[in-house]
Amino acid sequence: MVELKTDTSIDAMYEAGQVVGQGLTAVRQAADVGVSLLELDEVAHDVLRGAGAGSPFLGYRPSFAPTPFPGVICASVNDAIVHGIPTPYRLRDGDLVSIDFGAELGGWAGDSAISFVVGEPRPADVTMIETAERALAAGIEAAVVGNRIGDIAHAIGTVCRAGGYGIPEGFGGHGIGRRMHEDPPVPNEGRPGRGFPLRHGMVLALEPMLIGGGKDGYHEAPDGWTLRTDDGSRAAHVEHTVAITDAGPRILTAR
C-alpha cells in the first residue's frame, strides 16, 4: 500500500533528510587514500549520534540476507554496485566509492547516496558519475503530480542507456516514510505512462545504478550483501529522497 504523507510529515522527513545530507558530506570529506571503510562508517555514526538519530541500515536484515547489516553506511568500491559492507579495506588512489546512508529521526526515514573518486580519477569514472547524477536529475524532474512511476523509470533509464551503461535488473528506488523501504518500487528503467500514478504526498527514494561495462550482469559476493558487476567493470550509485508535491518535486536529502 502506498502511503501519502501530509505536508507536516514531509517537513519532518526533511529534518531526517538533512541528517543524511550532513552524514554524506562528512564521509566525503573524510574519504582519502589510506582511510578504511570502517573509519568512514564511524564518521557517519558520529553524525547520527550528534543529531540524536538512528540508523535504518544497522541491523537491517531482509529475507535475502544471511546476516543483519553491520554498518550505518553501505560502502561499495570499484566493481561493487550497492550494499557493500564497511570493512577494514583502506582506500587506494583512484578508487571509485559509492556511499549509501540513511537516518531515522522523529519516526521518519531519509535515504541518499553519492559516488566519488579518491585521489586521481579515471576520466571514465568521472563521466559515469556525472551520468548517474544526470539520470537522477532526470528522474526527479519527472517526479511530478500527474505522471506515473514509469515516467520516472523511463527518464532515469534513458540517460543511463544513452551513456552506454548497464543497469542491474531488479534493483532501483522505493517508497520511503516511517520505514526505509515502502511501496511503490521505482525501477531504473521502464515505459512512460505506466505504473502507479504520482500524487501529492508520495515520497520516493530515487537511485540510479550504473554499470560501466555496459552489460547488466551482476552477482552476489560471498558476504551475502555486496552486489558486484559480472564483468569486473566499475559501478556508480547516486540517490535522493524526493517528495512529490503540487508545487513540484522537493528534495529532502539535499546537501
Short mmCIF file of C-alpha atoms in Angstrom, two decimals:
data_model
loop_
_atom_site.label_atom_id
_atom_site.label_comp_id
_atom_site.label_asym_id
_atom_site.label_seq_id
_atom_site.Cartn_x
_atom_site.Cartn_y
_atom_site.Cartn_z
CA MET A 1 0.00 0.00 0.00
CA VAL A 2 1.26 3.47 -0.89
CA GLU A 3 1.04 5.94 1.99
CA LEU A 4 0.51 9.61 1.19
CA LYS A 5 2.30 11.90 3.64
CA THR A 6 0.88 15.14 4.98
CA ASP A 7 2.78 18.37 4.46
CA THR A 8 3.73 18.28 8.15
CA SER A 9 5.10 14.76 7.74
CA ILE A 10 7.11 15.82 4.69
CA ASP A 11 8.62 18.64 6.75
CA ALA A 12 9.58 16.07 9.40
CA MET A 13 11.13 13.86 6.71
CA TYR A 14 13.12 16.86 5.55
CA GLU A 15 14.70 17.04 9.02
CA ALA A 16 15.72 13.38 8.76
CA GLY A 17 16.99 14.05 5.25
CA GLN A 18 19.22 16.86 6.46
CA VAL A 19 20.95 14.44 8.83
CA VAL A 20 21.55 12.16 5.85
CA GLY A 21 23.00 15.03 3.84
CA GLN A 22 25.29 16.01 6.72
CA GLY A 23 26.49 12.43 7.08
CA LEU A 24 27.30 12.03 3.40
CA THR A 25 29.13 15.36 3.37
CA ALA A 26 31.20 14.32 6.40
CA VAL A 27 32.04 10.93 4.87
CA ARG A 28 33.06 12.54 1.57
CA GLN A 29 35.34 14.96 3.40
CA ALA A 30 36.92 12.15 5.42
CA ALA A 31 37.47 9.81 2.47
CA ASP A 32 41.12 9.79 1.40
CA VAL A 33 43.84 7.40 0.39
CA GLY A 34 44.62 5.16 3.37
CA VAL A 35 41.32 5.70 5.19
CA SER A 36 39.40 2.48 5.89
CA LEU A 37 35.75 1.84 5.14
CA LEU A 38 35.22 1.11 8.83
CA GLU A 39 36.58 4.56 9.66
CA LEU A 40 34.12 6.13 7.21
CA ASP A 41 31.32 4.17 8.88
CA GLU A 42 32.34 5.63 12.21
CA VAL A 43 32.29 9.16 10.76
CA ALA A 44 28.68 8.61 9.66
CA HIS A 45 27.82 7.04 13.01
CA ASP A 46 29.13 10.15 14.78
CA VAL A 47 26.79 12.33 12.70
CA LEU A 48 23.82 10.17 13.73
CA ARG A 49 24.79 10.36 17.39
CA GLY A 50 25.22 14.12 17.21
CA ALA A 51 21.76 14.54 15.70
CA GLY A 52 20.09 12.09 18.08
CA ALA A 53 19.14 9.98 15.06
CA GLY A 54 19.07 6.25 14.45
CA SER A 55 20.21 4.13 11.54
CA PRO A 56 17.79 2.23 9.27
CA PHE A 57 20.79 0.28 7.93
CA LEU A 58 22.38 -1.05 11.11
CA GLY A 59 20.88 -4.44 11.93
CA TYR A 60 18.65 -4.43 8.85
CA ARG A 61 18.03 -7.95 7.60
CA PRO A 62 15.78 -8.51 4.57
CA SER A 63 14.81 -12.03 3.54
CA PHE A 64 17.80 -12.49 1.21
CA ALA A 65 20.44 -11.53 3.76
CA PRO A 66 22.39 -14.20 5.66
CA THR A 67 23.20 -11.79 8.50
CA PRO A 68 21.99 -8.40 9.78
CA PHE A 69 23.77 -5.48 8.11
CA PRO A 70 26.71 -4.49 10.33
CA GLY A 71 27.16 -0.78 9.48
CA VAL A 72 25.37 2.55 9.19
CA ILE A 73 26.64 3.07 5.63
CA CYS A 74 26.86 0.88 2.57
CA ALA A 75 30.37 1.35 1.19
CA SER A 76 30.75 -0.04 -2.35
CA VAL A 77 34.15 0.24 -4.05
CA ASN A 78 35.04 -0.10 -7.74
CA ASP A 79 33.13 -3.13 -9.13
CA ALA A 80 30.72 -3.18 -6.18
CA ILE A 81 27.38 -1.72 -7.27
CA VAL A 82 25.49 -1.45 -3.98
CA HIS A 83 25.20 -2.89 -0.44
CA GLY A 84 28.94 -3.02 0.25
CA ILE A 85 29.75 -3.83 3.87
CA PRO A 86 32.15 -1.46 5.69
CA THR A 87 35.37 -3.43 6.19
CA PRO A 88 39.00 -2.71 7.19
CA TYR A 89 39.78 -2.17 3.47
CA ARG A 90 41.82 1.03 3.09
CA LEU A 91 41.08 3.27 0.14
CA ARG A 92 43.62 3.42 -2.66
CA ASP A 93 44.41 6.14 -5.17
CA GLY A 94 41.80 6.08 -7.94
CA ASP A 95 39.18 4.02 -6.09
CA LEU A 96 35.59 4.71 -7.14
CA VAL A 97 33.49 4.79 -3.98
CA SER A 98 29.70 4.75 -3.56
CA ILE A 99 28.32 5.58 -0.12
CA ASP A 100 24.67 4.92 0.74
CA PHE A 101 23.47 6.34 4.07
CA GLY A 102 20.20 6.66 5.94
CA ALA A 103 18.86 8.23 9.10
CA GLU A 104 15.77 7.84 11.26
CA LEU A 105 14.65 10.93 13.15
CA GLY A 106 11.32 11.58 14.85
CA GLY A 107 9.92 8.35 13.44
CA TRP A 108 10.74 9.21 9.81
CA ALA A 109 13.47 7.92 7.50
CA GLY A 110 15.75 9.53 4.94
CA ASP A 111 17.99 7.77 2.39
CA SER A 112 20.59 9.07 -0.05
CA ALA A 113 23.78 8.03 -1.85
CA ILE A 114 26.80 9.59 -3.53
CA SER A 115 29.63 8.32 -5.73
CA PHE A 116 33.10 9.86 -5.94
CA VAL A 117 36.73 9.02 -6.70
CA VAL A 118 39.50 9.09 -4.12
CA GLY A 119 42.76 10.59 -5.36
CA GLU A 120 43.45 10.83 -9.10
CA PRO A 121 40.28 9.92 -11.02
CA ARG A 122 39.98 8.00 -14.25
CA PRO A 123 38.15 10.10 -16.87
CA ALA A 124 35.74 7.21 -17.48
CA ASP A 125 34.79 7.16 -13.79
CA VAL A 126 34.15 10.90 -13.77
CA THR A 127 31.91 10.57 -16.82
CA MET A 128 29.97 7.69 -15.28
CA ILE A 129 29.37 9.57 -12.03
CA GLU A 130 28.24 12.65 -13.95
CA THR A 131 25.87 10.47 -15.98
CA ALA A 132 24.45 8.92 -12.82
CA GLU A 133 23.81 12.39 -11.42
CA ARG A 134 22.13 13.48 -14.66
CA ALA A 135 19.96 10.36 -14.57
CA LEU A 136 18.95 11.18 -11.00
CA ALA A 137 18.14 14.77 -12.01
CA ALA A 138 16.03 13.49 -14.90
CA GLY A 139 14.15 11.16 -12.56
CA ILE A 140 13.49 13.98 -10.12
CA GLU A 141 12.27 16.23 -12.94
CA ALA A 142 9.76 13.51 -13.90
CA ALA A 143 8.54 13.14 -10.29
CA VAL A 144 5.53 15.41 -10.68
CA VAL A 145 1.83 15.07 -9.96
CA GLY A 146 0.08 13.61 -13.00
CA ASN A 147 3.00 11.47 -14.12
CA ARG A 148 3.44 7.79 -13.27
CA ILE A 149 6.22 5.65 -11.83
CA GLY A 150 7.05 4.56 -15.39
CA ASP A 151 7.81 8.17 -16.33
CA ILE A 152 10.46 8.35 -13.61
CA ALA A 153 11.88 4.96 -14.61
CA HIS A 154 11.95 5.93 -18.29
CA ALA A 155 13.70 9.23 -17.55
CA ILE A 156 16.42 7.54 -15.49
CA GLY A 157 16.90 4.63 -17.89
CA THR A 158 17.08 6.84 -20.97
CA VAL A 159 20.02 8.81 -19.59
CA CYS A 160 21.82 5.66 -18.44
CA ARG A 161 21.39 3.79 -21.72
CA ALA A 162 22.33 6.82 -23.82
CA GLY A 163 25.66 6.84 -22.00
CA GLY A 164 26.22 3.17 -22.83
CA TYR A 165 25.87 1.92 -19.26
CA GLY A 166 24.36 -1.25 -17.86
CA ILE A 167 21.50 -1.22 -15.36
CA PRO A 168 21.21 -4.02 -12.78
CA GLU A 169 17.75 -5.50 -13.23
CA GLY A 170 15.62 -5.85 -10.13
CA PHE A 171 17.28 -3.05 -8.18
CA GLY A 172 16.09 0.54 -8.03
CA GLY A 173 14.31 3.08 -5.91
CA HIS A 174 11.42 2.74 -3.49
CA GLY A 175 8.85 4.49 -1.41
CA ILE A 176 10.05 5.74 1.96
CA GLY A 177 8.44 7.11 5.12
CA ARG A 178 8.10 5.55 8.54
CA ARG A 179 10.21 2.72 7.14
CA MET A 180 13.18 2.93 4.80
CA HIS A 181 11.58 0.63 2.22
CA GLU A 182 7.92 1.14 1.40
CA ASP A 183 5.72 0.82 -1.67
CA PRO A 184 5.92 1.56 -4.53
CA PRO A 185 9.10 0.16 -6.11
CA VAL A 186 10.72 2.58 -8.59
CA PRO A 187 12.67 0.76 -11.36
CA ASN A 188 15.61 2.41 -13.08
CA GLU A 189 14.20 1.58 -16.50
CA GLY A 190 10.64 1.43 -17.76
CA ARG A 191 7.93 2.62 -20.11
CA PRO A 192 6.44 6.10 -19.77
CA GLY A 193 2.79 6.40 -18.85
CA ARG A 194 2.80 3.09 -16.98
CA GLY A 195 2.68 2.20 -13.32
CA PHE A 196 1.36 3.84 -10.19
CA PRO A 197 0.12 7.45 -10.63
CA LEU A 198 2.13 10.10 -8.82
CA ARG A 199 0.16 12.11 -6.24
CA HIS A 200 0.86 14.90 -3.80
CA GLY A 201 2.27 13.38 -0.61
CA MET A 202 4.13 10.46 -2.16
CA VAL A 203 7.77 10.27 -1.05
CA LEU A 204 10.22 8.24 -3.09
CA ALA A 205 13.91 7.37 -2.91
CA LEU A 206 15.22 7.55 -6.48
CA GLU A 207 18.55 5.80 -7.05
CA PRO A 208 20.17 5.20 -10.44
CA MET A 209 22.78 2.42 -10.50
CA LEU A 210 25.15 2.30 -13.47
CA ILE A 211 27.47 -0.49 -14.62
CA GLY A 212 30.46 0.88 -16.52
CA GLY A 213 31.00 -2.04 -18.87
CA GLY A 214 27.60 -1.60 -20.49
CA LYS A 215 26.25 -5.03 -19.56
CA ASP A 216 23.54 -5.61 -16.97
CA GLY A 217 25.02 -8.68 -15.29
CA TYR A 218 25.81 -8.76 -11.58
CA HIS A 219 26.30 -11.31 -8.85
CA GLU A 220 26.16 -11.53 -5.09
CA ALA A 221 29.51 -11.53 -3.30
CA PRO A 222 30.30 -14.23 -0.70
CA ASP A 223 29.35 -11.85 2.12
CA GLY A 224 25.71 -12.23 1.03
CA TRP A 225 25.22 -8.47 0.72
CA THR A 226 27.50 -6.83 -1.84
CA LEU A 227 26.42 -6.87 -5.49
CA ARG A 228 29.32 -6.89 -7.94
CA THR A 229 29.44 -6.47 -11.71
CA ASP A 230 29.87 -9.73 -13.64
CA ASP A 231 32.45 -8.24 -15.99
CA GLY A 232 34.53 -6.57 -13.28
CA SER A 233 33.75 -3.09 -14.58
CA ARG A 234 33.18 -0.24 -12.17
CA ALA A 235 29.81 0.99 -11.00
CA ALA A 236 28.23 4.20 -9.71
CA HIS A 237 25.21 4.79 -7.48
CA VAL A 238 23.51 8.06 -6.52
CA GLU A 239 20.25 8.69 -4.66
CA HIS A 240 17.93 11.32 -3.18
CA THR A 241 14.74 11.13 -1.16
CA VAL A 242 12.14 13.20 -3.01
CA ALA A 243 8.64 14.33 -2.04
CA ILE A 244 6.07 14.74 -4.80
CA THR A 245 4.04 17.89 -4.19
CA ASP A 246 1.60 20.05 -6.08
CA ALA A 247 4.36 22.67 -6.23
CA GLY A 248 6.81 20.21 -7.82
CA PRO A 249 9.40 17.73 -6.55
CA ARG A 250 11.05 18.56 -3.23
CA ILE A 251 14.46 17.04 -2.50
CA LEU A 252 14.51 16.08 1.18
CA THR A 253 18.16 14.94 1.32
CA ALA A 254 19.79 17.97 -0.32
CA ARG A 255 23.40 18.53 0.65
#
